[in-house]
PDB file of C-alpha atoms in Angstrom:
ATOM      1  CA  UNK A  19       0.000   0.000   0.000  1.00  0.00           C
ATOM      2  CA  UNK A  20       1.314   3.464  -0.868  1.00  0.00           C
ATOM      3  CA  UNK A  21       0.412   6.743   0.708  1.00  0.00           C
ATOM      4  CA  UNK A  22      -1.482   9.106  -1.517  1.00  0.00           C
ATOM      5  CA  UNK A  23      -0.478  12.691  -1.962  1.00  0.00           C
ATOM      6  CA  UNK A  24      -3.031  15.055  -0.417  1.00  0.00           C
ATOM      7  CA  UNK A  25      -5.232  17.000  -2.788  1.00  0.00           C
ATOM      8  CA  UNK A  26      -3.614  20.440  -2.479  1.00  0.00           C
ATOM      9  CA  UNK A  27      -4.449  23.607  -4.282  1.00  0.00           C
ATOM     10  CA  UNK A  28      -2.285  26.679  -4.189  1.00  0.00           C
ATOM     11  CA  UNK A  29      -3.628  30.118  -5.035  1.00  0.00           C
ATOM     12  CA  UNK A  30      -1.668  33.292  -5.580  1.00  0.00           C
ATOM     13  CA  UNK A  31      -3.309  36.388  -4.115  1.00  0.00           C
ATOM     14  CA  UNK A  32      -2.180  39.558  -5.817  1.00  0.00           C
ATOM     15  CA  UNK A  33      -3.106  43.197  -6.154  1.00  0.00           C
ATOM     16  CA  UNK A  34      -5.623  42.124  -8.828  1.00  0.00           C
ATOM     17  CA  UNK A  35      -7.342  39.953  -6.178  1.00  0.00           C
ATOM     18  CA  UNK A  36      -7.674  42.832  -3.723  1.00  0.00           C
ATOM     19  CA  UNK A  37      -4.351  42.943  -1.886  1.00  0.00           C
ATOM     20  CA  UNK A  38      -3.316  46.558  -1.337  1.00  0.00           C
ATOM     21  CA  UNK A  39       0.318  45.651  -1.985  1.00  0.00           C
ATOM     22  CA  UNK A  40       2.277  42.644  -3.128  1.00  0.00           C
ATOM     23  CA  UNK A  41       4.507  43.112  -0.054  1.00  0.00           C
ATOM     24  CA  UNK A  42       2.894  41.165   2.802  1.00  0.00           C
ATOM     25  CA  UNK A  43       4.622  41.554   6.176  1.00  0.00           C
ATOM     26  CA  UNK A  44       2.193  39.508   8.270  1.00  0.00           C
ATOM     27  CA  UNK A  45      -0.389  36.736   7.952  1.00  0.00           C
ATOM     28  CA  UNK A  46      -2.584  35.991  10.986  1.00  0.00           C
ATOM     29  CA  UNK A  47      -5.770  33.950  11.486  1.00  0.00           C
ATOM     30  CA  UNK A  48      -8.125  34.943  14.302  1.00  0.00           C
ATOM     31  CA  UNK A  49     -10.479  32.625  16.223  1.00  0.00           C
ATOM     32  CA  UNK A  50     -13.394  33.473  13.944  1.00  0.00           C
ATOM     33  CA  UNK A  51     -11.420  32.263  10.949  1.00  0.00           C
ATOM     34  CA  UNK A  52     -10.646  35.622   9.356  1.00  0.00           C
ATOM     35  CA  UNK A  53      -7.212  35.880   7.763  1.00  0.00           C
ATOM     36  CA  UNK A  54      -5.427  39.199   8.369  1.00  0.00           C
ATOM     37  CA  UNK A  55      -2.695  40.528   6.078  1.00  0.00           C
ATOM     38  CA  UNK A  56      -0.321  43.311   7.021  1.00  0.00           C
ATOM     39  CA  UNK A  57       0.728  44.957   3.774  1.00  0.00           C
ATOM     40  CA  UNK A  58       2.443  48.235   2.964  1.00  0.00           C
ATOM     41  CA  UNK A  59       0.091  51.019   3.999  1.00  0.00           C
ATOM     42  CA  UNK A  60      -2.872  48.948   5.145  1.00  0.00           C
ATOM     43  CA  UNK A  61      -4.201  46.034   7.175  1.00  0.00           C
ATOM     44  CA  UNK A  62      -6.594  43.697   5.378  1.00  0.00           C
ATOM     45  CA  UNK A  63      -9.119  41.124   6.584  1.00  0.00           C
ATOM     46  CA  UNK A  64     -10.041  38.234   4.300  1.00  0.00           C
ATOM     47  CA  UNK A  65     -13.294  36.354   4.931  1.00  0.00           C
ATOM     48  CA  UNK A  66     -12.800  33.652   2.298  1.00  0.00           C
ATOM     49  CA  UNK A  67     -14.440  35.680  -0.450  1.00  0.00           C
ATOM     50  CA  UNK A  68     -13.423  39.308  -0.207  1.00  0.00           C
ATOM     51  CA  UNK A  69     -10.887  41.635   1.412  1.00  0.00           C
ATOM     52  CA  UNK A  70     -11.688  44.523   3.726  1.00  0.00           C
ATOM     53  CA  UNK A  71      -9.058  47.264   4.052  1.00  0.00           C
ATOM     54  CA  UNK A  72      -8.170  49.173   7.199  1.00  0.00           C
ATOM     55  CA  UNK A  73      -5.994  52.222   6.577  1.00  0.00           C
ATOM     56  CA  UNK A  74      -5.030  55.162   8.782  1.00  0.00           C
ATOM     57  CA  UNK A  75      -7.512  58.010   8.454  1.00  0.00           C
ATOM     58  CA  UNK A  76      -6.509  61.227  10.267  1.00  0.00           C
ATOM     59  CA  UNK A  77     -10.148  62.399  10.236  1.00  0.00           C
ATOM     60  CA  UNK A  78     -11.390  59.245  12.027  1.00  0.00           C
ATOM     61  CA  UNK A  79     -10.121  58.719  15.611  1.00  0.00           C
ATOM     62  CA  UNK A  80     -11.388  55.109  15.507  1.00  0.00           C
ATOM     63  CA  UNK A  81      -9.386  54.104  12.440  1.00  0.00           C
ATOM     64  CA  UNK A  82      -6.225  52.059  12.579  1.00  0.00           C
ATOM     65  CA  UNK A  83      -3.225  54.271  13.306  1.00  0.00           C
ATOM     66  CA  UNK A  84      -0.534  51.908  12.020  1.00  0.00           C
ATOM     67  CA  UNK A  85       0.485  52.383   8.359  1.00  0.00           C
ATOM     68  CA  UNK A  86       1.685  48.788   8.349  1.00  0.00           C
ATOM     69  CA  UNK A  87       1.324  45.916  10.809  1.00  0.00           C
ATOM     70  CA  UNK A  88       4.065  43.412  11.619  1.00  0.00           C
ATOM     71  CA  UNK A  89       2.662  41.670  14.729  1.00  0.00           C
ATOM     72  CA  UNK A  90      -0.843  40.637  15.862  1.00  0.00           C
ATOM     73  CA  UNK A  91      -2.042  38.711  18.920  1.00  0.00           C
ATOM     74  CA  UNK A  92      -5.602  37.930  20.000  1.00  0.00           C
ATOM     75  CA  UNK A  93      -6.670  38.094  23.645  1.00  0.00           C
ATOM     76  CA  UNK A  94      -9.319  36.058  25.481  1.00  0.00           C
ATOM     77  CA  UNK A  95     -12.000  38.673  24.691  1.00  0.00           C
ATOM     78  CA  UNK A  96     -11.319  38.419  20.926  1.00  0.00           C
ATOM     79  CA  UNK A  97      -9.612  41.825  20.776  1.00  0.00           C
ATOM     80  CA  UNK A  98      -6.703  41.997  18.352  1.00  0.00           C
ATOM     81  CA  UNK A  99      -3.560  43.800  19.485  1.00  0.00           C
ATOM     82  CA  UNK A 100      -1.126  44.929  16.818  1.00  0.00           C
ATOM     83  CA  UNK A 101       2.170  46.679  16.336  1.00  0.00           C
ATOM     84  CA  UNK A 102       4.285  47.849  13.442  1.00  0.00           C
ATOM     85  CA  UNK A 103       7.568  49.648  14.270  1.00  0.00           C
ATOM     86  CA  UNK A 104       5.904  52.738  15.768  1.00  0.00           C
ATOM     87  CA  UNK A 105       5.864  54.041  19.387  1.00  0.00           C
ATOM     88  CA  UNK A 106       2.349  52.740  20.033  1.00  0.00           C
ATOM     89  CA  UNK A 107       0.129  49.684  19.742  1.00  0.00           C
ATOM     90  CA  UNK A 108      -3.390  49.436  18.344  1.00  0.00           C
ATOM     91  CA  UNK A 109      -6.316  47.460  19.736  1.00  0.00           C
ATOM     92  CA  UNK A 110      -9.035  46.266  17.348  1.00  0.00           C
ATOM     93  CA  UNK A 111     -12.543  45.624  18.690  1.00  0.00           C
ATOM     94  CA  UNK A 112     -14.344  43.159  16.367  1.00  0.00           C
ATOM     95  CA  UNK A 113     -17.744  44.052  17.878  1.00  0.00           C
ATOM     96  CA  UNK A 114     -17.515  47.711  16.837  1.00  0.00           C
ATOM     97  CA  UNK A 115     -14.997  47.347  13.977  1.00  0.00           C
ATOM     98  CA  UNK A 116     -12.979  50.165  15.582  1.00  0.00           C
ATOM     99  CA  UNK A 117      -9.401  50.715  16.713  1.00  0.00           C
ATOM    100  CA  UNK A 118      -7.912  52.321  19.814  1.00  0.00           C
ATOM    101  CA  UNK A 119      -4.296  53.516  20.040  1.00  0.00           C
ATOM    102  CA  UNK A 120      -2.059  53.212  23.132  1.00  0.00           C
ATOM    103  CA  UNK A 121       1.144  55.290  23.211  1.00  0.00           C
ATOM    104  CA  UNK A 122       4.301  54.140  24.932  1.00  0.00           C
ATOM    105  CA  UNK A 123       5.144  56.301  27.963  1.00  0.00           C
ATOM    106  CA  UNK A 124       7.377  59.294  27.178  1.00  0.00           C
ATOM    107  CA  UNK A 125      10.183  57.837  29.295  1.00  0.00           C
ATOM    108  CA  UNK A 126      10.150  54.687  27.154  1.00  0.00           C
ATOM    109  CA  UNK A 127       9.820  56.196  23.697  1.00  0.00           C
ATOM    110  CA  UNK A 128      10.886  53.571  21.215  1.00  0.00           C
ATOM    111  CA  UNK A 129       9.366  51.588  18.398  1.00  0.00           C
ATOM    112  CA  UNK A 130       7.446  48.396  19.072  1.00  0.00           C
ATOM    113  CA  UNK A 131       8.989  45.426  17.276  1.00  0.00           C
ATOM    114  CA  UNK A 132       6.594  42.671  18.335  1.00  0.00           C
ATOM    115  CA  UNK A 133       3.841  41.582  20.701  1.00  0.00           C
ATOM    116  CA  UNK A 134       3.398  38.359  22.666  1.00  0.00           C
ATOM    117  CA  UNK A 135       0.416  37.257  24.775  1.00  0.00           C
ATOM    118  CA  UNK A 136       1.388  34.758  27.474  1.00  0.00           C
ATOM    119  CA  UNK A 137      -0.851  32.081  29.013  1.00  0.00           C
ATOM    120  CA  UNK A 138      -1.775  34.432  31.888  1.00  0.00           C
ATOM    121  CA  UNK A 139      -3.000  37.084  29.394  1.00  0.00           C
ATOM    122  CA  UNK A 140      -0.046  39.406  29.933  1.00  0.00           C
ATOM    123  CA  UNK A 141       0.718  41.371  26.791  1.00  0.00           C
ATOM    124  CA  UNK A 142       4.487  41.626  26.347  1.00  0.00           C
ATOM    125  CA  UNK A 143       5.846  44.346  24.114  1.00  0.00           C
ATOM    126  CA  UNK A 144       9.233  43.987  22.468  1.00  0.00           C
ATOM    127  CA  UNK A 145      10.911  47.255  21.520  1.00  0.00           C
ATOM    128  CA  UNK A 146      13.943  48.572  19.736  1.00  0.00           C
ATOM    129  CA  UNK A 147      16.595  49.790  22.201  1.00  0.00           C
ATOM    130  CA  UNK A 148      14.246  49.777  25.234  1.00  0.00           C
ATOM    131  CA  UNK A 149      13.974  46.021  25.839  1.00  0.00           C
ATOM    132  CA  UNK A 150      10.662  44.561  26.968  1.00  0.00           C
ATOM    133  CA  UNK A 151       7.559  46.176  28.411  1.00  0.00           C
ATOM    134  CA  UNK A 152       4.343  44.735  29.784  1.00  0.00           C
ATOM    135  CA  UNK A 153       0.925  46.120  28.871  1.00  0.00           C
ATOM    136  CA  UNK A 154      -1.915  45.524  31.338  1.00  0.00           C
ATOM    137  CA  UNK A 155      -4.912  44.732  29.131  1.00  0.00           C
ATOM    138  CA  UNK A 156      -7.465  45.219  31.927  1.00  0.00           C
ATOM    139  CA  UNK A 157      -6.070  48.635  32.969  1.00  0.00           C
ATOM    140  CA  UNK A 158      -5.133  49.557  29.357  1.00  0.00           C
ATOM    141  CA  UNK A 159      -1.761  50.824  30.514  1.00  0.00           C
ATOM    142  CA  UNK A 160       1.922  50.043  30.286  1.00  0.00           C
ATOM    143  CA  UNK A 161       3.332  48.788  33.579  1.00  0.00           C
ATOM    144  CA  UNK A 162       6.705  48.765  35.207  1.00  0.00           C
ATOM    145  CA  UNK A 163       8.404  45.431  34.741  1.00  0.00           C
ATOM    146  CA  UNK A 164       7.994  43.117  37.786  1.00  0.00           C
ATOM    147  CA  UNK A 165      11.690  42.244  38.135  1.00  0.00           C
ATOM    148  CA  UNK A 166      14.886  44.268  38.009  1.00  0.00           C
ATOM    149  CA  UNK A 167      16.249  44.096  34.473  1.00  0.00           C
ATOM    150  CA  UNK A 168      19.922  43.982  33.604  1.00  0.00           C
ATOM    151  CA  UNK A 169      21.088  47.046  31.698  1.00  0.00           C
ATOM    152  CA  UNK A 170      21.850  44.845  28.684  1.00  0.00           C
ATOM    153  CA  UNK A 171      18.160  43.908  28.404  1.00  0.00           C
ATOM    154  CA  UNK A 172      16.838  47.393  29.216  1.00  0.00           C
ATOM    155  CA  UNK A 173      18.581  48.778  26.151  1.00  0.00           C
ATOM    156  CA  UNK A 174      18.289  45.851  23.767  1.00  0.00           C
ATOM    157  CA  UNK A 175      16.337  45.162  20.596  1.00  0.00           C
ATOM    158  CA  UNK A 176      13.816  42.356  21.122  1.00  0.00           C
ATOM    159  CA  UNK A 177      13.456  39.953  18.194  1.00  0.00           C
ATOM    160  CA  UNK A 178      11.413  37.117  19.669  1.00  0.00           C
ATOM    161  CA  UNK A 179       9.377  36.237  22.765  1.00  0.00           C
ATOM    162  CA  UNK A 180       8.288  32.692  23.590  1.00  0.00           C
ATOM    163  CA  UNK A 181       6.772  30.942  26.614  1.00  0.00           C
ATOM    164  CA  UNK A 182       7.897  27.444  27.577  1.00  0.00           C
ATOM    165  CA  UNK A 183       5.843  24.651  29.167  1.00  0.00           C
ATOM    166  CA  UNK A 184       6.928  25.785  32.667  1.00  0.00           C
ATOM    167  CA  UNK A 185       5.566  29.319  32.192  1.00  0.00           C
ATOM    168  CA  UNK A 186       8.982  30.907  31.705  1.00  0.00           C
ATOM    169  CA  UNK A 187       9.304  33.609  29.087  1.00  0.00           C
ATOM    170  CA  UNK A 188      12.274  33.625  26.730  1.00  0.00           C
ATOM    171  CA  UNK A 189      13.435  36.843  25.081  1.00  0.00           C
ATOM    172  CA  UNK A 190      15.819  36.799  22.147  1.00  0.00           C
ATOM    173  CA  UNK A 191      17.647  40.083  21.702  1.00  0.00           C
ATOM    174  CA  UNK A 192      20.748  41.604  20.177  1.00  0.00           C
ATOM    175  CA  UNK A 193      22.432  41.330  23.620  1.00  0.00           C
ATOM    176  CA  UNK A 194      21.655  37.673  24.294  1.00  0.00           C
ATOM    177  CA  UNK A 195      18.986  35.185  25.277  1.00  0.00           C
ATOM    178  CA  UNK A 196      17.081  35.864  28.501  1.00  0.00           C
ATOM    179  CA  UNK A 197      14.718  33.695  30.536  1.00  0.00           C
ATOM    180  CA  UNK A 198      12.167  35.237  32.868  1.00  0.00           C
ATOM    181  CA  UNK A 199      10.599  33.076  35.554  1.00  0.00           C
ATOM    182  CA  UNK A 200       7.201  34.651  36.206  1.00  0.00           C
ATOM    183  CA  UNK A 201       6.588  32.483  39.273  1.00  0.00           C
ATOM    184  CA  UNK A 202       9.366  34.212  41.206  1.00  0.00           C
ATOM    185  CA  UNK A 203       9.919  37.297  38.982  1.00  0.00           C
ATOM    186  CA  UNK A 204      13.549  36.380  38.378  1.00  0.00           C
ATOM    187  CA  UNK A 205      15.453  37.035  35.208  1.00  0.00           C
ATOM    188  CA  UNK A 206      18.202  34.582  34.211  1.00  0.00           C
TER     189      UNK A 206
END
């Protein structure tokens, strides 16, 4: 008996199919099944048939503020949190189809490189040259980090955040690899 090759079909989505740009920086699927594309100048949601565009609109305070999106996470309330190399993050509310912007504190002005939502619903924010931050989703505010950070992490560029099976967070940066034990707030 031989295994059969699965019946696969591959489709190319292009500008002619509704993509705003052929440069796609992000692909993300939410719990409802929508596929999100971060392209140059816009965020797009694909429902299986058509694309909806979200672009910054200075006349609409509820529009997306990010010209391009490079990171999306979804929280337990189905809100989407996104970043894109700017000093703020956006929250998308699928019930109202509106966005809310949250600025980094003045003392921590940097650009956000990525977002990570851990199993305890903490939103971790990786930055360029300011290390990691934590955003309290319930309070809608950036919080001081729970443990003392080494200077090398406070001023590093964060490239990746991952949680292991023990609840430790791992941060990959230009200054090294760091492990944070959330149970005792220690950084190794």
